[in-house]
PDB file of C-alpha atoms in Angstrom:
ATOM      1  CA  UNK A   1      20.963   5.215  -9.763  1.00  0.00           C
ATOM      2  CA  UNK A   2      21.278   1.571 -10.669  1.00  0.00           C
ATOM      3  CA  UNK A   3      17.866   0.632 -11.046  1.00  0.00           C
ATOM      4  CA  UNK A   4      14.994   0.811 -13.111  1.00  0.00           C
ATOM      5  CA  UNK A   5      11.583   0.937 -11.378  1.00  0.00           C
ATOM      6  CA  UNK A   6       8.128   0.695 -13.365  1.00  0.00           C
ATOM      7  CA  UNK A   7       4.494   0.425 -12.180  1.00  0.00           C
ATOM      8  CA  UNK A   8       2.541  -1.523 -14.333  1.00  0.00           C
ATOM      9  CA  UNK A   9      -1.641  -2.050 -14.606  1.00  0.00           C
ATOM     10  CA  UNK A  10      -3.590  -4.917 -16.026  1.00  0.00           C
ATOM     11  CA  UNK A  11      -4.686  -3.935 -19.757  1.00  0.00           C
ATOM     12  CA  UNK A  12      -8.347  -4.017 -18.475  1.00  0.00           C
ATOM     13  CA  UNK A  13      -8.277  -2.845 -14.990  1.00  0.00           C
ATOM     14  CA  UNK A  14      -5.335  -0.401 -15.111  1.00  0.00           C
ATOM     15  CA  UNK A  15      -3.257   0.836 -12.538  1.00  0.00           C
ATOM     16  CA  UNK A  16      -4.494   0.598  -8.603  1.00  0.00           C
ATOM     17  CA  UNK A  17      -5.022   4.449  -7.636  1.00  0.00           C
ATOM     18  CA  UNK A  18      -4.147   6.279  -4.810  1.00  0.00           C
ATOM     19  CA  UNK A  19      -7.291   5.552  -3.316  1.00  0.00           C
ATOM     20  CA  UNK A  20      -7.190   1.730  -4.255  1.00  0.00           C
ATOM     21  CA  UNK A  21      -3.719   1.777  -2.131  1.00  0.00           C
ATOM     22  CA  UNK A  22      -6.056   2.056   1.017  1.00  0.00           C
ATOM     23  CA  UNK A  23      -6.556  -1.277   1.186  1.00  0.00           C
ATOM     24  CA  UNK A  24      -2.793  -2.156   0.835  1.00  0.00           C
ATOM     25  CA  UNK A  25      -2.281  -0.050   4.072  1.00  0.00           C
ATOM     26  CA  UNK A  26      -5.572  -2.095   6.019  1.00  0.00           C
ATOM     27  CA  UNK A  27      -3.776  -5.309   4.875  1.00  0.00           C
ATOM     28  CA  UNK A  28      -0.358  -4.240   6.476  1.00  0.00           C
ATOM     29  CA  UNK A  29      -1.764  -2.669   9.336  1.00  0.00           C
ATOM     30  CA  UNK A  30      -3.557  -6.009   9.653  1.00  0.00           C
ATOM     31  CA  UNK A  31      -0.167  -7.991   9.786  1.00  0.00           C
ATOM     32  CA  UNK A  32       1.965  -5.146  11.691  1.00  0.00           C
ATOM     33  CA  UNK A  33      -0.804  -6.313  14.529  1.00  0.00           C
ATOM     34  CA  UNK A  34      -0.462  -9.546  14.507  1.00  0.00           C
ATOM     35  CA  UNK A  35       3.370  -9.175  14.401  1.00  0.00           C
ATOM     36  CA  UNK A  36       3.210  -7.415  17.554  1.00  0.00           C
ATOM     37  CA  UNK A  37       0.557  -9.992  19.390  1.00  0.00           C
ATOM     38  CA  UNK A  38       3.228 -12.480  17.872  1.00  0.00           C
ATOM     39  CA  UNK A  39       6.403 -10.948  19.503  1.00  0.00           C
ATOM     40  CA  UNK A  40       4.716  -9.861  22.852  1.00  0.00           C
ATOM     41  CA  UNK A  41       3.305 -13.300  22.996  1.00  0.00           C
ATOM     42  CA  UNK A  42       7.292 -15.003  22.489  1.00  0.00           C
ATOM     43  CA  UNK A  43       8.433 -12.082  25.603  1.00  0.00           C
ATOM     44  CA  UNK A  44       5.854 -14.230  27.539  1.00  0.00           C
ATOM     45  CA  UNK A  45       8.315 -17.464  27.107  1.00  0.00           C
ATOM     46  CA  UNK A  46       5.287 -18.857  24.600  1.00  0.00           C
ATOM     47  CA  UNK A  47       5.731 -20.610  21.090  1.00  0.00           C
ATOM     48  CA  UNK A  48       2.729 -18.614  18.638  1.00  0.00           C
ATOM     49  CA  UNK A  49       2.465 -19.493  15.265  1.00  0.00           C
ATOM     50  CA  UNK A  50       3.783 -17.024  12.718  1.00  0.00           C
ATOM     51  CA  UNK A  51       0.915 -14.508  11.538  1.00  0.00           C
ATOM     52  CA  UNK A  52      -0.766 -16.205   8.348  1.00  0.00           C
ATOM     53  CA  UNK A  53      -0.161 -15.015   4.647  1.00  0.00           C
ATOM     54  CA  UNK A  54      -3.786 -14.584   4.139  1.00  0.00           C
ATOM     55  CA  UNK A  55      -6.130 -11.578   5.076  1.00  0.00           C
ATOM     56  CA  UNK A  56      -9.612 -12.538   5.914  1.00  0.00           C
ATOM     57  CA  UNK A  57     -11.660  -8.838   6.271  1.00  0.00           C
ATOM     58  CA  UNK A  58     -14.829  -8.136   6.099  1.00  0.00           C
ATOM     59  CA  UNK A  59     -15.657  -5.404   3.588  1.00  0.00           C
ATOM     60  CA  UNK A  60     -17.530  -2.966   6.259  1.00  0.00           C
ATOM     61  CA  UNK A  61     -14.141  -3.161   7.834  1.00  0.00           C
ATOM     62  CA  UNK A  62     -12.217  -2.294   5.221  1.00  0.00           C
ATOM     63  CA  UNK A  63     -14.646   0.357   4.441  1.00  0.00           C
ATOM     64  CA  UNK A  64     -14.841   1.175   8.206  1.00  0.00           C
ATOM     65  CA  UNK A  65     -10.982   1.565   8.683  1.00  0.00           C
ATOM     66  CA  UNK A  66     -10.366   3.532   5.102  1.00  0.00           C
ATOM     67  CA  UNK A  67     -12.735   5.979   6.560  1.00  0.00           C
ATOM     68  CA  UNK A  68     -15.224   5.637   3.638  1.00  0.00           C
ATOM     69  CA  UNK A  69     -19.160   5.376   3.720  1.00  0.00           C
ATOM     70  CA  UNK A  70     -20.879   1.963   3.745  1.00  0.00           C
ATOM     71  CA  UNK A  71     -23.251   2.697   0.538  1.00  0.00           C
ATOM     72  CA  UNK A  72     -24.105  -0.130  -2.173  1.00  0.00           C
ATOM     73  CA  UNK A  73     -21.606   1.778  -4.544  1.00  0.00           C
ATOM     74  CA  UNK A  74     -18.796   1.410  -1.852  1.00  0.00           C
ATOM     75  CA  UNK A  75     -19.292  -2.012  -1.762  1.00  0.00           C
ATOM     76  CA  UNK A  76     -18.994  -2.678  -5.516  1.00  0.00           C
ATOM     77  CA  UNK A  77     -15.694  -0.149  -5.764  1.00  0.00           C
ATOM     78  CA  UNK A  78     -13.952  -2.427  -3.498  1.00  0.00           C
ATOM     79  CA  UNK A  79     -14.246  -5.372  -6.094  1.00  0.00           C
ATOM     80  CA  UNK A  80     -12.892  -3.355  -8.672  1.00  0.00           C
ATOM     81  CA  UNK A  81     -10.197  -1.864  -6.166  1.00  0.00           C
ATOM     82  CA  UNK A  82      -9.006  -5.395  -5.297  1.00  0.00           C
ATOM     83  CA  UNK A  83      -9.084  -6.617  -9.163  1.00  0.00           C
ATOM     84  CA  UNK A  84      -6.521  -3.569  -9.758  1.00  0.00           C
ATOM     85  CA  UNK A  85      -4.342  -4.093  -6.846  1.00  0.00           C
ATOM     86  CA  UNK A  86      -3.439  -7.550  -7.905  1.00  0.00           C
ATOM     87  CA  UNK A  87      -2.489  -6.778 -10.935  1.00  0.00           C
ATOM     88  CA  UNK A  88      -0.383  -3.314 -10.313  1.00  0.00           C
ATOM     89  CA  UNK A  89       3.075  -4.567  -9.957  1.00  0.00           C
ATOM     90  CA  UNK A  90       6.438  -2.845  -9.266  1.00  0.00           C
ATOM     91  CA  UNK A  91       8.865  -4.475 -11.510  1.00  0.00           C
ATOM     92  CA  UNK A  92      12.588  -3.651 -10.439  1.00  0.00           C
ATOM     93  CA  UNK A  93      15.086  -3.968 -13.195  1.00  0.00           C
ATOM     94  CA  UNK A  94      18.497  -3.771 -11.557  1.00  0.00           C
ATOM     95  CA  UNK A  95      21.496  -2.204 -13.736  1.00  0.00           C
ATOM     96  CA  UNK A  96      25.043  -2.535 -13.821  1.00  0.00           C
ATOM     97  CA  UNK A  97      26.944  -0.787 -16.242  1.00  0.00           C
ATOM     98  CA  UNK A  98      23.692   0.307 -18.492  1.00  0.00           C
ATOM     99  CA  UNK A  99      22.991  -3.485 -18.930  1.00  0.00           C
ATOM    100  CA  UNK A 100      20.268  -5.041 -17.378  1.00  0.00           C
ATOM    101  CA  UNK A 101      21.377  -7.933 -14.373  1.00  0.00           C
ATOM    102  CA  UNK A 102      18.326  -8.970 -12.541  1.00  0.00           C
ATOM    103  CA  UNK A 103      14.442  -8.213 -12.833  1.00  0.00           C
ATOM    104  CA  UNK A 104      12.326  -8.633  -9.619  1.00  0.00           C
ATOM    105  CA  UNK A 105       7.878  -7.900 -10.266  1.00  0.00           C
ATOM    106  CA  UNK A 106       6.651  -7.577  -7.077  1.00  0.00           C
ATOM    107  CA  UNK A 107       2.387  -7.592  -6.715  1.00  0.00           C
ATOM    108  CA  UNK A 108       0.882  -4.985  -4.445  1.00  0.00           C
ATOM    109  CA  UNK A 109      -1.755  -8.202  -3.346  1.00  0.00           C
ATOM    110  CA  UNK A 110      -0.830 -11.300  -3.843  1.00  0.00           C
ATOM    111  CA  UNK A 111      -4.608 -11.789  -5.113  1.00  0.00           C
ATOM    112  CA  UNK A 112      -8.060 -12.185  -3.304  1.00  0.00           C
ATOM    113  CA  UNK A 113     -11.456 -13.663  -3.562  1.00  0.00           C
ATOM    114  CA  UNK A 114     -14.654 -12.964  -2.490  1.00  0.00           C
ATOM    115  CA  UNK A 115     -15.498 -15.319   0.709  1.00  0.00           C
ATOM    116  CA  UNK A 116     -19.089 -14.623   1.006  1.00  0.00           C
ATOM    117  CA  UNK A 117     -21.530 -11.748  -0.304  1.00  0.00           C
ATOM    118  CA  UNK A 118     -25.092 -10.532   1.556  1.00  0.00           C
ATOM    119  CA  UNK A 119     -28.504 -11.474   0.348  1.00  0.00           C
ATOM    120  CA  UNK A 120     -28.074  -7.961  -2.025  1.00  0.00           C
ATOM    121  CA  UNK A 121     -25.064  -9.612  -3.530  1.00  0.00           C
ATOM    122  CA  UNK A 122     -22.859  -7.076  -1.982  1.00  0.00           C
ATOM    123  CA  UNK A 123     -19.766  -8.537  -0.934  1.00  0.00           C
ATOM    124  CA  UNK A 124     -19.767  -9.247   2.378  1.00  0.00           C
ATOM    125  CA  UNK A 125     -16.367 -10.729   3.196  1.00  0.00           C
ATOM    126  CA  UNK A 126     -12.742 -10.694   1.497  1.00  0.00           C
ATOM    127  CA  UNK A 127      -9.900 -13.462   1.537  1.00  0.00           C
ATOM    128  CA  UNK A 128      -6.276 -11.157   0.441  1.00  0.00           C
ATOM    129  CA  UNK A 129      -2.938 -13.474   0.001  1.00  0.00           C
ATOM    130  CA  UNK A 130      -0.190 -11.282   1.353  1.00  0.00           C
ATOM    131  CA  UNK A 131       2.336 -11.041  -1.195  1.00  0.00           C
ATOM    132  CA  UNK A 132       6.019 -12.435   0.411  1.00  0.00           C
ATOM    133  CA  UNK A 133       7.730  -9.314  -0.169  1.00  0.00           C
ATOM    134  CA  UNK A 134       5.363  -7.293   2.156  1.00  0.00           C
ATOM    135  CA  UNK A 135       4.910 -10.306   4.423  1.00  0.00           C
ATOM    136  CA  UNK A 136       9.148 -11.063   5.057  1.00  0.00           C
ATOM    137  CA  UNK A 137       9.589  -7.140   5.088  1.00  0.00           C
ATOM    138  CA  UNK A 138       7.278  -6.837   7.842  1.00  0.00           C
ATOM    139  CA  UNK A 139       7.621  -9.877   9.736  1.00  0.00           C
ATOM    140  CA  UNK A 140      11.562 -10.419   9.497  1.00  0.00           C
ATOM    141  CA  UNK A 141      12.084  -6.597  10.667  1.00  0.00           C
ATOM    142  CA  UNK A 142      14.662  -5.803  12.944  1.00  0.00           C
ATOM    143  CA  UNK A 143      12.312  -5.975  16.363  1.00  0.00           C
ATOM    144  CA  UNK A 144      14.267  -2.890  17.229  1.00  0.00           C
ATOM    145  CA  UNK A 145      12.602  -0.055  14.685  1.00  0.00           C
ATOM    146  CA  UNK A 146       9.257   0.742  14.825  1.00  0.00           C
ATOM    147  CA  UNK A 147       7.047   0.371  11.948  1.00  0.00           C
ATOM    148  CA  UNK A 148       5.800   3.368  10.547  1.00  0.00           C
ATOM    149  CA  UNK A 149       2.378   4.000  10.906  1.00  0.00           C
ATOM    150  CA  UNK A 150      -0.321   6.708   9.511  1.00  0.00           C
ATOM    151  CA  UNK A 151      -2.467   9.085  11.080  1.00  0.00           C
ATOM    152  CA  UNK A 152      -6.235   7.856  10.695  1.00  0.00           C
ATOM    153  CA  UNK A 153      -7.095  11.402   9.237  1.00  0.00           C
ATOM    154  CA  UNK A 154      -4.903  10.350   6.629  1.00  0.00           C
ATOM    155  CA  UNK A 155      -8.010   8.929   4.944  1.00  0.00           C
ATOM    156  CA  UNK A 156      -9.720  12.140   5.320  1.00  0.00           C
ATOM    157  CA  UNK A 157      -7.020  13.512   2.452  1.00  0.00           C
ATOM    158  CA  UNK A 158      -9.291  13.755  -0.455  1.00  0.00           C
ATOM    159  CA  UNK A 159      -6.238  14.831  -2.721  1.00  0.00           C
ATOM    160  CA  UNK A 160      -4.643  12.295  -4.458  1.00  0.00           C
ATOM    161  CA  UNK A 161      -1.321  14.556  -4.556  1.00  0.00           C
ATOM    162  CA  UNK A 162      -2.071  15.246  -1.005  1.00  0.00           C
ATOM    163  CA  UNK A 163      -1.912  11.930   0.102  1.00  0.00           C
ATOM    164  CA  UNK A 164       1.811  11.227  -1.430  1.00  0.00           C
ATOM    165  CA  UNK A 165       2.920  14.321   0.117  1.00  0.00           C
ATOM    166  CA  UNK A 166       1.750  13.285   3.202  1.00  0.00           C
ATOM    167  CA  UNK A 167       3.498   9.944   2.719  1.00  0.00           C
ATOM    168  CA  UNK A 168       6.539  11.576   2.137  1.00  0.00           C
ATOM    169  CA  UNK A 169       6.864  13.826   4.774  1.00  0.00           C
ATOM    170  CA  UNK A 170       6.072  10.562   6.837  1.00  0.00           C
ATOM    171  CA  UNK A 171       8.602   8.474   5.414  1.00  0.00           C
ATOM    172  CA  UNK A 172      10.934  11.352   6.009  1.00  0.00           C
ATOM    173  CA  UNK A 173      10.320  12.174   9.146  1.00  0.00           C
ATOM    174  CA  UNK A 174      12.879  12.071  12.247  1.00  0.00           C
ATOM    175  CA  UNK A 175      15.254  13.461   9.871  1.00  0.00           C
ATOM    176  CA  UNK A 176      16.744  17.011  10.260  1.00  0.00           C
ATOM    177  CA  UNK A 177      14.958  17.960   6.781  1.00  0.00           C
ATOM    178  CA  UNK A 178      14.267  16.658   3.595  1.00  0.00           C
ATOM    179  CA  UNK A 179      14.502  18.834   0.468  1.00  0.00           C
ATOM    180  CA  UNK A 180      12.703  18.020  -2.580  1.00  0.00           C
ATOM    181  CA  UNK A 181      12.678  20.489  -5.692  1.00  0.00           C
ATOM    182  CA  UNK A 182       9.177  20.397  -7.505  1.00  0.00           C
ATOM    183  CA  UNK A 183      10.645  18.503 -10.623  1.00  0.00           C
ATOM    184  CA  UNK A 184      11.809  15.800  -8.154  1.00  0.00           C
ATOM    185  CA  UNK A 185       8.352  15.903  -6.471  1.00  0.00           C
ATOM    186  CA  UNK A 186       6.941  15.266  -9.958  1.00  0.00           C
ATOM    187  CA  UNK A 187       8.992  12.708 -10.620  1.00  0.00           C
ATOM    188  CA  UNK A 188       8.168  10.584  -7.701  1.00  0.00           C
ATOM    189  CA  UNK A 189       4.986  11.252  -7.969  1.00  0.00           C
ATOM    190  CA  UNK A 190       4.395   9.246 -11.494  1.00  0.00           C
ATOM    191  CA  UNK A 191       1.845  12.495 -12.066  1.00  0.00           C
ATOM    192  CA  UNK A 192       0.709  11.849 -15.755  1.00  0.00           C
ATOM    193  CA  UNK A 193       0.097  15.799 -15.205  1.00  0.00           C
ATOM    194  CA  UNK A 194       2.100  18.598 -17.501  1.00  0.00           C
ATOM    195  CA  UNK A 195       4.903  19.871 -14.852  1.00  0.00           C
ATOM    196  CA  UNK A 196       3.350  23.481 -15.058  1.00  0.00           C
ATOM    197  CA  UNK A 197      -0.215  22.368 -13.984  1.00  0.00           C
ATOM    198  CA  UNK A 198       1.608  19.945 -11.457  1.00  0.00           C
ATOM    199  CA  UNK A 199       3.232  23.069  -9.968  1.00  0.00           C
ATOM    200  CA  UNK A 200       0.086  25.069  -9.708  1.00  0.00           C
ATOM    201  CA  UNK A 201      -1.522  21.975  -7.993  1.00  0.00           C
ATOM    202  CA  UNK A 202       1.252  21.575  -5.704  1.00  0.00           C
ATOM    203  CA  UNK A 203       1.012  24.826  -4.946  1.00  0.00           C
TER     204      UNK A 203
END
């Protein structure tokens, strides 16, 4: 109620899509991993280094955890998925009374660049900077809550709406119920859609 929140592309790229967001969720399963190596390894008595800011994948692991085919077309989506994650940010214009106080952009990847590519020029392996908010969120958590995580057949979704409904039910879950009307489901969903073709989707 006191905030404004807006999801902005790059002019040439555009927004990241649902689809695009699969990588975001490799990159913080990535570091929810090494969080827990990094806390089970300080129960031990030992002094690990904190997980690093960067992501070093290789694209047929991306490919291979997003549950996607390894074809040459693959392989050149993923460029064009990483050039629209970095520059999709959530800007977060806090309000008090109607005036604007503070503005916060956060990018969904910090940025990336291509480490090495195969003798087809595919590209072979991936370098992602972990943006800070994602990185502190994840790493300072209280060592108390479990992270949430995602069924693998998640990927299998091939609905773009049913993939943020399935998010939402997750995010919601271990509640006693969470009630949404369809107008509020539309809303959340930033669905460019009429409502009344939205409805028959959701449906």
């Amino acid at each position: 109620k006191d905030s404004l929140i807006t999801i902005e592309g790059g002019a040439e790229s555009g927004l990241a899509t649902v689809f695009d967001y699969d990588i975001f969720l490799n990159m913080v399963s990535y570091l929810a991993e090494e969080v827990r190596d990094y806390r089970a390894e300080e129960g031990r008595g030992h002094r690990p280094s904190l997980p690093a800011k960067v992501y070093r994948p290789s694209s047929a692991h991306i490919l291979k955890f997003c549950r996607r085919s390894d074809g040459g077309k693959a392989y050149e989506d993923l460029e064009a998925a990483l050039d629209r994650l970095t520059k999709t940010t959530i800007k977060i214009t806090n309000l008090a009374n109607g005036k604007r106080r503070e503005v916060d952009s956060r990018p969904l990847i910090g940025g990336y660049r291509v480490v090495s590519r195969t003798g087809t020029n595919k590209v072979d392996q991936v370098e992602i900077t972990i943006p800070d908010w994602v990185y502190l969120s994840i790493v300072k958590a209280d060592k108390t809550l479990p992270l949430l995580t995602l069924n693998q057949d998640y990927f299998l979704i091939s609905s773009g709406l049913g993939r943020f409904l399935y998010r939402l039910a997750r995010k919601a879950a271990g509640k006693t119920e969470a009630r949404y009307s369809f107008k509020e489901l539309h809303k959340r969903s930033g669905s460019t859609q009429e409502f009344r073709f939205f409805q028959r989707d959701l449906k």
